[in-house]
Coordinates of C-alpha atoms and ligand atoms in Angstrom, one line a residue:
X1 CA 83.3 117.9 131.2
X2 CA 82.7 114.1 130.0
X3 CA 84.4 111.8 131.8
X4 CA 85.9 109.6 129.3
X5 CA 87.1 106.1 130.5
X6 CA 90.7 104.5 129.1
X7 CA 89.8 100.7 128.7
X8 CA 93.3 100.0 127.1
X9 CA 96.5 98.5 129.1
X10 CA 94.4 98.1 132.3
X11 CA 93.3 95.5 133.6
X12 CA 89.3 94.8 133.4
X13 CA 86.9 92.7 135.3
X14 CA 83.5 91.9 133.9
X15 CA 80.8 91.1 136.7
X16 CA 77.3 90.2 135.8
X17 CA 74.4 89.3 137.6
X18 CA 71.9 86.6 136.8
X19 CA 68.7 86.1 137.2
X20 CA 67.1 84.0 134.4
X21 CA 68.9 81.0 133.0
X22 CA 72.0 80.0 132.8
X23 CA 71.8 80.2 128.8
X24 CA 70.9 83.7 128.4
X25 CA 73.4 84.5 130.7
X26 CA 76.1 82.9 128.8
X27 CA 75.2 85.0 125.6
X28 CA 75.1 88.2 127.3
X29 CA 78.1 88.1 129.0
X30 CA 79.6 86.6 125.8
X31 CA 78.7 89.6 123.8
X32 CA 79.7 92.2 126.9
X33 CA 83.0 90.3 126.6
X34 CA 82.9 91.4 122.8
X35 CA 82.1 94.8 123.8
X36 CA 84.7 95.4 126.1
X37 CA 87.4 93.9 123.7
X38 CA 86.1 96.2 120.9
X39 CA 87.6 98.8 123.6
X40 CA 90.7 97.2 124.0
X41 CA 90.1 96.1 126.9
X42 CA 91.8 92.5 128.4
X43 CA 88.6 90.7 130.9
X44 CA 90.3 88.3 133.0
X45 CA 88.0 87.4 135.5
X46 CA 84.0 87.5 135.1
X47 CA 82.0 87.0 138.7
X48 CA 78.6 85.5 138.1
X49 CA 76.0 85.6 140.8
X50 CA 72.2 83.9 140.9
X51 CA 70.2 86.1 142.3
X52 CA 66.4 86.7 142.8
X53 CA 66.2 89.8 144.7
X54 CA 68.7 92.5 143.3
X55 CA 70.7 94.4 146.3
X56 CA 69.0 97.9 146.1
X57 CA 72.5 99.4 147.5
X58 CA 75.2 97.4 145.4
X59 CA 72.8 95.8 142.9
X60 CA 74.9 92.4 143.9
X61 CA 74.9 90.6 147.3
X62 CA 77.3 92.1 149.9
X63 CA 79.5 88.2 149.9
X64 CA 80.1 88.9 146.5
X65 CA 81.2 92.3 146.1
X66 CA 83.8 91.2 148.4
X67 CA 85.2 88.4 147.2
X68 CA 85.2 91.1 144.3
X69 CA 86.7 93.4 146.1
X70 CA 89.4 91.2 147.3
X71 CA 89.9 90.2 143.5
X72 CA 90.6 93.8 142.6
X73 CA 93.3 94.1 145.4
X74 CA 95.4 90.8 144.2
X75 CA 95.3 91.8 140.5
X76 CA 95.5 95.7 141.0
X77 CA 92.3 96.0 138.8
X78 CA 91.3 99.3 137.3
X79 CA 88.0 99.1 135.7
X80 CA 84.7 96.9 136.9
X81 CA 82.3 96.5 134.0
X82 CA 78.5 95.3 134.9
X83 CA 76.0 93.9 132.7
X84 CA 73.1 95.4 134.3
X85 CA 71.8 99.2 134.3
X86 CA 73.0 100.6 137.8
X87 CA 71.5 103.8 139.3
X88 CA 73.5 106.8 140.5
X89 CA 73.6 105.7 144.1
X90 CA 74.6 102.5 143.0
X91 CA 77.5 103.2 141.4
X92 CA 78.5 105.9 144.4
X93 CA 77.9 102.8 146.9
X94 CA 80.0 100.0 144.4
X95 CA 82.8 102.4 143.8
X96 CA 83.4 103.4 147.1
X97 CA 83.7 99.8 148.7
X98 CA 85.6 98.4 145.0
X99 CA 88.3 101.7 145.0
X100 CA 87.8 101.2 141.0
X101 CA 86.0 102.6 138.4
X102 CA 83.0 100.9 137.4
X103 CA 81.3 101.3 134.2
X104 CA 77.4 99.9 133.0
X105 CA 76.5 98.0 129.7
X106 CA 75.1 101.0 128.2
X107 CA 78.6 103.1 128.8
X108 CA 80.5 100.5 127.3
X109 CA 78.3 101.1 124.1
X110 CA 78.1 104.3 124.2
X111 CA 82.2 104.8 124.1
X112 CA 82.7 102.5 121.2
X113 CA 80.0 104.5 119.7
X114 CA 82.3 107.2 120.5
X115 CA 85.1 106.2 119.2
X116 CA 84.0 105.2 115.8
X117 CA 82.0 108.2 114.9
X118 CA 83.8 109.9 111.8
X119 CA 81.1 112.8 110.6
X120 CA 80.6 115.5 112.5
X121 CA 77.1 114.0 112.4
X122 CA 77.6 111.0 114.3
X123 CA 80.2 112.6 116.5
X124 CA 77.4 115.1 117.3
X125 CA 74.8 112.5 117.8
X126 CA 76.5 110.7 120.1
X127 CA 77.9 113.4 122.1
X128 CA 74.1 114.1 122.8
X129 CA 73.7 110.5 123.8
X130 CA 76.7 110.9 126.2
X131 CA 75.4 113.9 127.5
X132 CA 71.8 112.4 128.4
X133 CA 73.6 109.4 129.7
X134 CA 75.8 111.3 131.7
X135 CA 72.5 113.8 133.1
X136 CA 70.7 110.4 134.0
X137 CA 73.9 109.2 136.4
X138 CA 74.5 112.6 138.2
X139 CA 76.9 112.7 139.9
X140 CA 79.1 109.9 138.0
X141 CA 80.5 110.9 134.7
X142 CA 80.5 114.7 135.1
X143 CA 82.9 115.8 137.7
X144 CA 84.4 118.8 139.0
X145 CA 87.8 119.4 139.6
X146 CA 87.2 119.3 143.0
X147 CA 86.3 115.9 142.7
X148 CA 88.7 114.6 140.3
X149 CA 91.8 115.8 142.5
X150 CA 89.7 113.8 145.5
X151 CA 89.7 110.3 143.3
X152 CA 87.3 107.9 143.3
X153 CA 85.6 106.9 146.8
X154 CA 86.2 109.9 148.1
X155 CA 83.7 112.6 148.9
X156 CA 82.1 114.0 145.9
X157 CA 80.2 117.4 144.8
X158 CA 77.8 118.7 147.4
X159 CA 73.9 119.7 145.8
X160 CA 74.8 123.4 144.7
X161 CA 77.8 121.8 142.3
X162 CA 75.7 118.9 140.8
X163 CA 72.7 122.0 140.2
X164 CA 75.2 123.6 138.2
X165 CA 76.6 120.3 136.4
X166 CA 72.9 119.8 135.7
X167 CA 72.8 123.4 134.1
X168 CA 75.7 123.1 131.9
X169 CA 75.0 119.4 130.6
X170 CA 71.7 120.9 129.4
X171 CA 73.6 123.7 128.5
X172 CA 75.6 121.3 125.9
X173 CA 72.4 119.3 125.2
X174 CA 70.7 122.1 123.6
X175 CA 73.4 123.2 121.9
X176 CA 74.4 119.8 120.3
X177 CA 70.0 119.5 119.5
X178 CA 70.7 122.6 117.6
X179 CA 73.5 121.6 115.3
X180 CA 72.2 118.2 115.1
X181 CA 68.5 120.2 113.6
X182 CA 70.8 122.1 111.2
X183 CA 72.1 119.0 109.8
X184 CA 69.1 117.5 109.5
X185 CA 67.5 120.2 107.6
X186 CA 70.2 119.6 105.2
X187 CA 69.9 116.0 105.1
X188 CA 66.2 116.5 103.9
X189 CA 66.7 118.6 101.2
X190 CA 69.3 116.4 100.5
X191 CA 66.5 113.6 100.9
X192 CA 63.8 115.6 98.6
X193 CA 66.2 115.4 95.8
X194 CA 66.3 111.6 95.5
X195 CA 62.2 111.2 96.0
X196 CA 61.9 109.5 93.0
X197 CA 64.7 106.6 93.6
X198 CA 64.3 103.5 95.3
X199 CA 65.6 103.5 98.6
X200 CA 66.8 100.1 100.1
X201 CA 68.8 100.0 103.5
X202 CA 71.0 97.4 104.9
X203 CA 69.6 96.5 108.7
X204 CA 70.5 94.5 111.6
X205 CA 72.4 93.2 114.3
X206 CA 75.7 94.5 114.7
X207 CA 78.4 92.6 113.6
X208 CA 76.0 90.0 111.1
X209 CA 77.6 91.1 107.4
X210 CA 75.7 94.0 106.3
X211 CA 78.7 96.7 105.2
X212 CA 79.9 93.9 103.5
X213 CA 77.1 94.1 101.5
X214 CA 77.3 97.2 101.3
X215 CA 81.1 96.2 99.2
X216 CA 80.2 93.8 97.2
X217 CA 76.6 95.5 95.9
X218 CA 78.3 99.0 95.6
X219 CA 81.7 100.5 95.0
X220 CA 82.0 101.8 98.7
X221 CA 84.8 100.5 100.7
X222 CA 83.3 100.8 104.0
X223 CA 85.1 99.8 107.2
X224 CA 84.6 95.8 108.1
X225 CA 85.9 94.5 111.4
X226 CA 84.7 91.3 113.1
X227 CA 83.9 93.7 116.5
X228 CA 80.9 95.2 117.6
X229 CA 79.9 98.1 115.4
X230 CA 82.2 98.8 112.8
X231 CA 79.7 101.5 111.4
X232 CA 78.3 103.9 113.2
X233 CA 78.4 106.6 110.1
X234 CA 75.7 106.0 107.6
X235 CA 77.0 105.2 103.8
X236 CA 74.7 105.6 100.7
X237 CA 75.1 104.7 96.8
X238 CA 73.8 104.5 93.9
X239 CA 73.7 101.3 92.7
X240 CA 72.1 99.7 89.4
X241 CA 71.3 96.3 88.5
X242 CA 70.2 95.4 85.5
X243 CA 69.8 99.0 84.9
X244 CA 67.5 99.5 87.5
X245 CA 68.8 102.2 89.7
X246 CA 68.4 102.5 93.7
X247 CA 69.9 104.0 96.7
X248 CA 71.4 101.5 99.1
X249 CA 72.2 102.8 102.3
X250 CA 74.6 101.0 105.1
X251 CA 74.3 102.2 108.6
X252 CA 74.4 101.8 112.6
X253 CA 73.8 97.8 113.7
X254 CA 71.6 97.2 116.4
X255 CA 72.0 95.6 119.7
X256 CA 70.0 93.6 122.7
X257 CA 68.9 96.7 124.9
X258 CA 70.6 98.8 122.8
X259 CA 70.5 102.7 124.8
X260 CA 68.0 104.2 124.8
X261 CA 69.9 107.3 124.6
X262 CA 71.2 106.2 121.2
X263 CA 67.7 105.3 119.7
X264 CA 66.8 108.7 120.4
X265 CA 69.3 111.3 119.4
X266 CA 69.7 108.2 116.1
X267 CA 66.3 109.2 115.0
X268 CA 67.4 111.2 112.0
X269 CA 69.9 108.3 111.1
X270 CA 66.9 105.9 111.2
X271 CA 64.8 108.4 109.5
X272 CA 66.9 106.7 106.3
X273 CA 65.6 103.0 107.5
X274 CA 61.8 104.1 108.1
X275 CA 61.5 106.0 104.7
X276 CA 63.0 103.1 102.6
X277 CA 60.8 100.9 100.6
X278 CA 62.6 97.9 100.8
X279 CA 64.6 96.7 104.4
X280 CA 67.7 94.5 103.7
X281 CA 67.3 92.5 107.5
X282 CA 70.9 90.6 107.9
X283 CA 71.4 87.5 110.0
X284 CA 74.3 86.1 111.4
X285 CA 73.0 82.1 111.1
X286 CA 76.2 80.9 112.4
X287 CA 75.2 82.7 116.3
X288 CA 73.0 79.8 118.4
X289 CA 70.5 82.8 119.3
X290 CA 70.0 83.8 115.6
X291 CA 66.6 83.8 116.2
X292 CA 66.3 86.0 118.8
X293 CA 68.5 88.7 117.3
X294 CA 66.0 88.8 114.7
X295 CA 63.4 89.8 117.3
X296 CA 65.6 92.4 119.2
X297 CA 66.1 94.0 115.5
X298 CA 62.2 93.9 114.9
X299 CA 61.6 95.5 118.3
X300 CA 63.7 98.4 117.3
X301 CA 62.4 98.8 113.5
X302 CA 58.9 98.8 115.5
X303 CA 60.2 101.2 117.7
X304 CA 61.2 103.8 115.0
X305 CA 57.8 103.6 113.5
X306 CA 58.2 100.6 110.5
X307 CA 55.1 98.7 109.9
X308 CA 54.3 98.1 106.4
X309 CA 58.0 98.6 105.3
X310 CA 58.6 95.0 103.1
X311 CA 61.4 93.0 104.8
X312 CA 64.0 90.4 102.8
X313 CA 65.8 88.2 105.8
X314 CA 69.5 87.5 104.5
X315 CA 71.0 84.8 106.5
X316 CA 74.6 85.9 106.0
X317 CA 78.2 83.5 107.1
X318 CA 76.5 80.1 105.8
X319 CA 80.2 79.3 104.7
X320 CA 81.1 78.8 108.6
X321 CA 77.6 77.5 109.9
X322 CA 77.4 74.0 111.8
X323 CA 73.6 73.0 111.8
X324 CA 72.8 74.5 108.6
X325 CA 70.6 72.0 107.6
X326 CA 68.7 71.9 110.8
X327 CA 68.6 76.1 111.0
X328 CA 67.7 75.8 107.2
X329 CA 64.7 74.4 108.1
X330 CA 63.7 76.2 111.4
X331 CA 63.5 79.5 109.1
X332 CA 61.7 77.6 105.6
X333 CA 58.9 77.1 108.2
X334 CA 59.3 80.1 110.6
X335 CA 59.2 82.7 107.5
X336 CA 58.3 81.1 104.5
X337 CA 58.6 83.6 102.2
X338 CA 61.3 86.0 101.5
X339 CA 64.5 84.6 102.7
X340 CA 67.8 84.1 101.2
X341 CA 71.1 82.3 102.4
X342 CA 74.6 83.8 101.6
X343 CA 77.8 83.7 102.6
X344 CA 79.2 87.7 101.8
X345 CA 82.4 86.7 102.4
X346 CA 82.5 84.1 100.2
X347 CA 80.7 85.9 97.5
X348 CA 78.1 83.1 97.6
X349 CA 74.4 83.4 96.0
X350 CA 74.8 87.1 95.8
X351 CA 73.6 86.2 92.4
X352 CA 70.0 86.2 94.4
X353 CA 70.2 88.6 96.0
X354 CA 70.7 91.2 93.2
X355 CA 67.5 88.8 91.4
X356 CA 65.3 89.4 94.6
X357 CA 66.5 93.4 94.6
X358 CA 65.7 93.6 90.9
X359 CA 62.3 92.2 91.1
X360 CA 61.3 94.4 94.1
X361 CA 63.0 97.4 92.1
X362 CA 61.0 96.5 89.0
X363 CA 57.6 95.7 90.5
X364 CA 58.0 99.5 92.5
X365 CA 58.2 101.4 89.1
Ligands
GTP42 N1 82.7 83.7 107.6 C1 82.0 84.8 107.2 N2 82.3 86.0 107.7 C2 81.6 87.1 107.3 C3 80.6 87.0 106.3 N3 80.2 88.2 106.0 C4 80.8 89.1 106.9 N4 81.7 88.4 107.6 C5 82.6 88.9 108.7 O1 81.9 89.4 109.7 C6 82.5 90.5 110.4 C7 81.5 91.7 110.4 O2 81.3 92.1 109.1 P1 80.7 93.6 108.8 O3 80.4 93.6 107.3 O4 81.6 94.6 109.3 O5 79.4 93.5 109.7 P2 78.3 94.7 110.0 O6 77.0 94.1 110.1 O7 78.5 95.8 109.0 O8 78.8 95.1 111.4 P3 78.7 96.5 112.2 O9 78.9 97.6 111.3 O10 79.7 96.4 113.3 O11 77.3 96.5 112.8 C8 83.7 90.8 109.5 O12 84.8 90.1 110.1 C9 83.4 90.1 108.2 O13 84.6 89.7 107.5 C10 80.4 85.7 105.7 O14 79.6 85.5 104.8 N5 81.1 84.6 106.2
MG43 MG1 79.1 97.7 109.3

């Protein structure tokens, strides 16, 4: 079985390595911060290390992981979350000297994902994500009894056990492709019915606005938080301005390095996106590296195959933005064309947004 991982009423450090700049540091761990707090989890204590050459055995340098270590002792610490990707062998070698449980980046996503799945869709996709996760860190994640009444640090399954872990994770991977294709098959007819209606999704990063939106365009009440992927299920509606009538849809945010694991057993989800003829790309303005979440979002729309797809850019939360002026005019000249400011919350200039939907709507018929 999964190995699911209790991030609430323990105690979490966050380590992170770095390698670039101190800036790009300071967002990332910012947003794994966000991450683990969308768990529930309480960070107390982030260890940063500058480092060229990444330890091949504990990923960070041996000085650290003690001064770590000792950290973990002190506090009685429970959970160690890292930034980066760590192999199997790494996270056998870290656990073994930290006595905690130490989680990656992509785990961390992965659970929320987890958690806020409703559908038996969702749920299913993500299980298959979990599953491929869990195959790619064998050993960790899937463990035998034998190895759970052992604890961490102590001697895991021999070859023969992880062989047959192996087996039965692609055991539940085929089974989960399987119901995942049956949905799907209903999701197109579903799909083959509405040919003739404009389709128009709502992407982006996670977090920038978009299910509110979703709201204020449509009738839906989708869930809004201010955490790291509220929606994970994907909403659609009918909507009509003007009495032009078109499909909106509301789905999964995107993230930096967002798993590859997800992108993949997603596909069907961002089936919706690629077949749309008009892309709704939110923007949080108010974050410093606005500019650069636009390019992590392009890289995945590129990714799942949209090229000639048009593209409005909705810089969303200009009620709370310092700069605006200044960011206001980095994006007239970056983008030119096709670009709106609004603040969703505050219900402002939604007037042209429905205007910009109408025209698009009305040129398509
Ligand atoms: N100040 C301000 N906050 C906003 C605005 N639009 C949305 N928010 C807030 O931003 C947070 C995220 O909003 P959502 O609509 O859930 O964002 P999302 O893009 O759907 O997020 P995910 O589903 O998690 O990817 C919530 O706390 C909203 O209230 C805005 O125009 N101004
Ligand atoms: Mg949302």
């Amino acid at each position: 079985m999964l190995v699911t991982t209790d991030y609430t009423q323990k105690q979490t450090v966050i380590i992170a390595t770095v390698i670039k700049n101190n800036k790009q540091y300071k967002e990332e761990i910012y947003e794994l911060n966000s991450l683990a707090e969308t768990l529930g989890a309480i960070v107390i204590k982030k260890f940063i290390q500058k480092i060229k050459y990444k330890n091949p055995k504990t990923f960070i340098g041996k000085g650290k992981i003690e001064e770590i270590k000792n950290f973990i002792i002190v506090n009685n610490i429970k959970i160690v979350i890292f930034n980066d990707n760590l192999s199997p062998s790494q996270f056998k070698n870290i656990e073994k000297i930290l006595t905690s449980e130490v989680v990656d980046r992509t785990k961390v996503i992965l659970d929320i994902f987890s958690k806020r799945a409703k559908t038996s869709y969702a749920k299913a996709q993500i299980q298959l994500a979990q599953y491929k996760y869990a195959l790619s860190k064998l050993p960790k994640l899937w463990t035998h009894l034998e190895k759970q009444r052992g604890g961490i640090g102590f001697r895991g399954p021999g070859e023969s056990e992880i062989e047959t872990d192996r087996r039965n994770i692609r055991k539940s991977i085929n089974k989960l492709k399987k119901k995942i294709k049956l949905i799907d098959k209903q999701m197109n007819t579903q799909r083959k019915h509405r040919k003739n209606i404009i389709r128009i999704s709502l992407v982006g990063y996670t977090n920038v606005g978009k299910s509110t939106i979703m709201n204020l365009l449509s009738k839906a009440k989708v869930y809004i938080e201010n955490h790291l992927f509220s929606t994970v299920d994907t909403t659609v509606r009918k909507i009509k301005i003007n009495k032009q009538i078109f499909l909106l849809s509301d789905t999964v945010g995107f993230i930096n390095n967002l798993p590859a694991q997800l992108i993949d057993s997603f596909k069907s989800t961002l089936l919706e996106i690629k077949e749309s003829d008009l892309l709704i790309h939110v923007i949080d303005i108010t974050k410093n590296n606005f500019l650069k979440d636009i390019t992590y979002v392009e890289n995945i729309l590129l990714e799942i195959g949209i090229k000639k797809n048009i593209i409005i850019k909705v810089f969303n939360k200009i009620d709370i933005c310092r700069e605006l002026n200044t960011k206001n005019a980095i994006i007239n000249k970056k983008y030119m064309k096709n670009i709106l400011f609004i603040s969703a919350l505050q219900k402002k200039y939604i007037k042209f947004l429905k205007e910009k939907i109408y025209a698009f709507t009305k040129q398509k018929k």
